[in-house]
Amino acid sequence: QVQLVESGGGLVQAGGSLRLSCEASGRTFSSDVMGWFRQAPGKGREYVASITWSRGYTYYTDAVKGRFTISRDNAKNTVYLQMNSLKPEDTAVYYCARRAESNRNYDSWGQGTQVTVSS
């Protein structure tokens, strides 16, 4: 079982920046993939970005390319999401999640952290 704890959310003005953190504990493996998702009010959960623990390969949804950066610190078992040039449409609850590299489904989720971008 993997436990994920997010932090770093808050209120920021449009154009500002925030950095989210996700600390993983429990049964983690170097073959894991860590992802960030978000859910805006009244909408479904959507994929934002992901990174492989072992080689650090990164992937992004088009809406955040060039503005968000996902990274990891293997020694701290922590994944980050640096969010720059934030827009009001980035307002959502952001979730950290984990899956095995061989599995398409994320099976461990954090509790979420609120990000609010004011115009």
PDB file of C-alpha atoms in Angstrom:
ATOM      1  CA  GLN A   1       0.000   0.000   0.000  1.00  0.00           C
ATOM      2  CA  VAL A   2       1.259   3.450  -0.937  1.00  0.00           C
ATOM      3  CA  GLN A   3       0.319   6.589   0.956  1.00  0.00           C
ATOM      4  CA  LEU A   4       0.417   9.925  -0.846  1.00  0.00           C
ATOM      5  CA  VAL A   5       0.220  13.320   0.843  1.00  0.00           C
ATOM      6  CA  GLU A   6      -0.078  16.508  -1.207  1.00  0.00           C
ATOM      7  CA  SER A   7       0.758  20.008  -0.048  1.00  0.00           C
ATOM      8  CA  GLY A   8       1.399  23.444  -1.493  1.00  0.00           C
ATOM      9  CA  GLY A   9      -2.008  24.510  -2.728  1.00  0.00           C
ATOM     10  CA  GLY A  10      -3.440  27.951  -2.104  1.00  0.00           C
ATOM     11  CA  LEU A  11      -4.830  31.143  -3.558  1.00  0.00           C
ATOM     12  CA  VAL A  12      -2.824  32.999  -6.189  1.00  0.00           C
ATOM     13  CA  GLN A  13      -3.504  35.737  -8.724  1.00  0.00           C
ATOM     14  CA  ALA A  14      -3.523  35.013 -12.439  1.00  0.00           C
ATOM     15  CA  GLY A  15       0.021  34.959 -13.775  1.00  0.00           C
ATOM     16  CA  GLY A  16       1.401  33.776 -10.461  1.00  0.00           C
ATOM     17  CA  SER A  17       3.106  30.533  -9.469  1.00  0.00           C
ATOM     18  CA  LEU A  18       2.660  27.693  -7.015  1.00  0.00           C
ATOM     19  CA  ARG A  19       4.591  24.510  -6.339  1.00  0.00           C
ATOM     20  CA  LEU A  20       2.751  21.396  -5.256  1.00  0.00           C
ATOM     21  CA  SER A  21       4.472  18.547  -3.445  1.00  0.00           C
ATOM     22  CA  CYS A  22       3.481  14.909  -3.098  1.00  0.00           C
ATOM     23  CA  GLU A  23       5.298  12.758  -0.582  1.00  0.00           C
ATOM     24  CA  ALA A  24       5.012   9.002  -1.047  1.00  0.00           C
ATOM     25  CA  SER A  25       5.423   6.412   1.691  1.00  0.00           C
ATOM     26  CA  GLY A  26       4.823   2.709   2.045  1.00  0.00           C
ATOM     27  CA  ARG A  27       5.427   0.245  -0.782  1.00  0.00           C
ATOM     28  CA  THR A  28       6.964   2.315  -3.546  1.00  0.00           C
ATOM     29  CA  PHE A  29       9.036   0.913  -6.407  1.00  0.00           C
ATOM     30  CA  SER A  30      11.494   2.394  -8.838  1.00  0.00           C
ATOM     31  CA  SER A  31       9.257   1.203 -11.666  1.00  0.00           C
ATOM     32  CA  ASP A  32       6.337   3.352 -10.495  1.00  0.00           C
ATOM     33  CA  VAL A  33       4.813   6.228 -12.417  1.00  0.00           C
ATOM     34  CA  MET A  34       3.622   9.255 -10.489  1.00  0.00           C
ATOM     35  CA  GLY A  35       0.924  11.508 -11.842  1.00  0.00           C
ATOM     36  CA  TRP A  36      -0.903  14.728 -11.111  1.00  0.00           C
ATOM     37  CA  PHE A  37      -4.601  15.080 -11.844  1.00  0.00           C
ATOM     38  CA  ARG A  38      -7.077  17.868 -11.186  1.00  0.00           C
ATOM     39  CA  GLN A  39     -10.796  18.271 -10.770  1.00  0.00           C
ATOM     40  CA  ALA A  40     -12.489  21.609 -11.271  1.00  0.00           C
ATOM     41  CA  PRO A  41     -15.923  22.356  -9.769  1.00  0.00           C
ATOM     42  CA  GLY A  42     -18.634  20.548 -11.708  1.00  0.00           C
ATOM     43  CA  LYS A  43     -16.156  18.723 -13.939  1.00  0.00           C
ATOM     44  CA  GLY A  44     -14.561  15.315 -14.059  1.00  0.00           C
ATOM     45  CA  ARG A  45     -11.039  14.513 -12.962  1.00  0.00           C
ATOM     46  CA  GLU A  46      -8.487  15.192 -15.678  1.00  0.00           C
ATOM     47  CA  TYR A  47      -4.890  14.179 -16.209  1.00  0.00           C
ATOM     48  CA  VAL A  48      -2.279  16.934 -15.852  1.00  0.00           C
ATOM     49  CA  ALA A  49       1.198  15.396 -15.918  1.00  0.00           C
ATOM     50  CA  SER A  50       3.205  12.311 -15.008  1.00  0.00           C
ATOM     51  CA  ILE A  51       6.779  11.207 -14.418  1.00  0.00           C
ATOM     52  CA  THR A  52       8.552   7.866 -14.184  1.00  0.00           C
ATOM     53  CA  TRP A  53      10.450   7.354 -10.935  1.00  0.00           C
ATOM     54  CA  SER A  54      13.380   5.558 -12.501  1.00  0.00           C
ATOM     55  CA  ARG A  55      14.316   7.626 -15.564  1.00  0.00           C
ATOM     56  CA  GLY A  56      12.376  10.815 -14.983  1.00  0.00           C
ATOM     57  CA  TYR A  57      10.465  10.713 -18.280  1.00  0.00           C
ATOM     58  CA  THR A  58       7.782  13.395 -18.204  1.00  0.00           C
ATOM     59  CA  TYR A  59       4.413  13.787 -19.919  1.00  0.00           C
ATOM     60  CA  TYR A  60       1.921  16.660 -19.941  1.00  0.00           C
ATOM     61  CA  THR A  61      -1.544  17.441 -21.111  1.00  0.00           C
ATOM     62  CA  ASP A  62      -1.563  20.117 -23.803  1.00  0.00           C
ATOM     63  CA  ALA A  63      -3.308  22.667 -21.562  1.00  0.00           C
ATOM     64  CA  VAL A  64      -0.300  22.939 -19.236  1.00  0.00           C
ATOM     65  CA  LYS A  65       2.661  22.394 -21.575  1.00  0.00           C
ATOM     66  CA  GLY A  66       5.186  25.179 -21.238  1.00  0.00           C
ATOM     67  CA  ARG A  67       3.676  26.373 -17.943  1.00  0.00           C
ATOM     68  CA  PHE A  68       3.847  23.383 -15.581  1.00  0.00           C
ATOM     69  CA  THR A  69       6.866  21.233 -14.768  1.00  0.00           C
ATOM     70  CA  ILE A  70       6.751  17.883 -13.012  1.00  0.00           C
ATOM     71  CA  SER A  71       9.859  16.630 -11.240  1.00  0.00           C
ATOM     72  CA  ARG A  72      10.882  14.159  -8.560  1.00  0.00           C
ATOM     73  CA  ASP A  73      13.366  13.802  -5.739  1.00  0.00           C
ATOM     74  CA  ASN A  74      14.006  10.096  -5.346  1.00  0.00           C
ATOM     75  CA  ALA A  75      15.868  10.535  -2.069  1.00  0.00           C
ATOM     76  CA  LYS A  76      12.864  12.278  -0.540  1.00  0.00           C
ATOM     77  CA  ASN A  77      10.253  10.085  -2.269  1.00  0.00           C
ATOM     78  CA  THR A  78       8.612  13.321  -3.350  1.00  0.00           C
ATOM     79  CA  VAL A  79       7.119  14.498  -6.622  1.00  0.00           C
ATOM     80  CA  TYR A  80       6.622  18.173  -7.421  1.00  0.00           C
ATOM     81  CA  LEU A  81       4.440  20.140  -9.773  1.00  0.00           C
ATOM     82  CA  GLN A  82       5.759  23.621 -10.467  1.00  0.00           C
ATOM     83  CA  MET A  83       2.942  25.726 -11.885  1.00  0.00           C
ATOM     84  CA  ASN A  84       3.774  29.031 -13.549  1.00  0.00           C
ATOM     85  CA  SER A  85       1.684  31.559 -15.476  1.00  0.00           C
ATOM     86  CA  LEU A  86      -1.402  30.295 -13.700  1.00  0.00           C
ATOM     87  CA  LYS A  87      -4.810  31.001 -15.211  1.00  0.00           C
ATOM     88  CA  PRO A  88      -8.254  31.078 -13.585  1.00  0.00           C
ATOM     89  CA  GLU A  89      -9.095  27.901 -15.510  1.00  0.00           C
ATOM     90  CA  ASP A  90      -6.349  26.105 -13.569  1.00  0.00           C
ATOM     91  CA  THR A  91      -8.521  26.403 -10.465  1.00  0.00           C
ATOM     92  CA  ALA A  92      -9.174  22.877  -9.200  1.00  0.00           C
ATOM     93  CA  VAL A  93      -8.401  20.315  -6.558  1.00  0.00           C
ATOM     94  CA  TYR A  94      -5.088  18.745  -7.526  1.00  0.00           C
ATOM     95  CA  TYR A  95      -4.446  15.082  -6.768  1.00  0.00           C
ATOM     96  CA  CYS A  96      -1.280  13.062  -6.743  1.00  0.00           C
ATOM     97  CA  ALA A  97      -1.517   9.436  -7.859  1.00  0.00           C
ATOM     98  CA  ARG A  98       0.653   6.390  -8.395  1.00  0.00           C
ATOM     99  CA  ARG A  99       0.586   3.406 -10.723  1.00  0.00           C
ATOM    100  CA  ALA A 100       2.901   0.609 -11.671  1.00  0.00           C
ATOM    101  CA  GLU A 101       4.643   1.209 -14.990  1.00  0.00           C
ATOM    102  CA  SER A 102       3.065  -1.978 -16.342  1.00  0.00           C
ATOM    103  CA  ASN A 103      -0.431  -0.900 -15.300  1.00  0.00           C
ATOM    104  CA  ARG A 104      -2.538   1.708 -17.074  1.00  0.00           C
ATOM    105  CA  ASN A 105      -4.613   2.456 -13.976  1.00  0.00           C
ATOM    106  CA  TYR A 106      -3.550   4.605 -11.060  1.00  0.00           C
ATOM    107  CA  ASP A 107      -4.278   2.705  -7.868  1.00  0.00           C
ATOM    108  CA  SER A 108      -3.138   5.031  -5.078  1.00  0.00           C
ATOM    109  CA  TRP A 109      -4.399   8.580  -4.614  1.00  0.00           C
ATOM    110  CA  GLY A 110      -3.734  11.450  -2.260  1.00  0.00           C
ATOM    111  CA  GLN A 111      -6.415  13.493  -0.550  1.00  0.00           C
ATOM    112  CA  GLY A 112      -6.008  16.470  -2.866  1.00  0.00           C
ATOM    113  CA  THR A 113      -4.955  20.075  -2.428  1.00  0.00           C
ATOM    114  CA  GLN A 114      -6.976  23.110  -3.527  1.00  0.00           C
ATOM    115  CA  VAL A 115      -5.521  25.558  -6.040  1.00  0.00           C
ATOM    116  CA  THR A 116      -7.492  28.741  -6.657  1.00  0.00           C
ATOM    117  CA  VAL A 117      -6.410  31.275  -9.274  1.00  0.00           C
ATOM    118  CA  SER A 118      -8.131  34.655  -9.124  1.00  0.00           C
ATOM    119  CA  SER A 119      -8.520  36.888 -12.166  1.00  0.00           C
TER     120      SER A 119
END
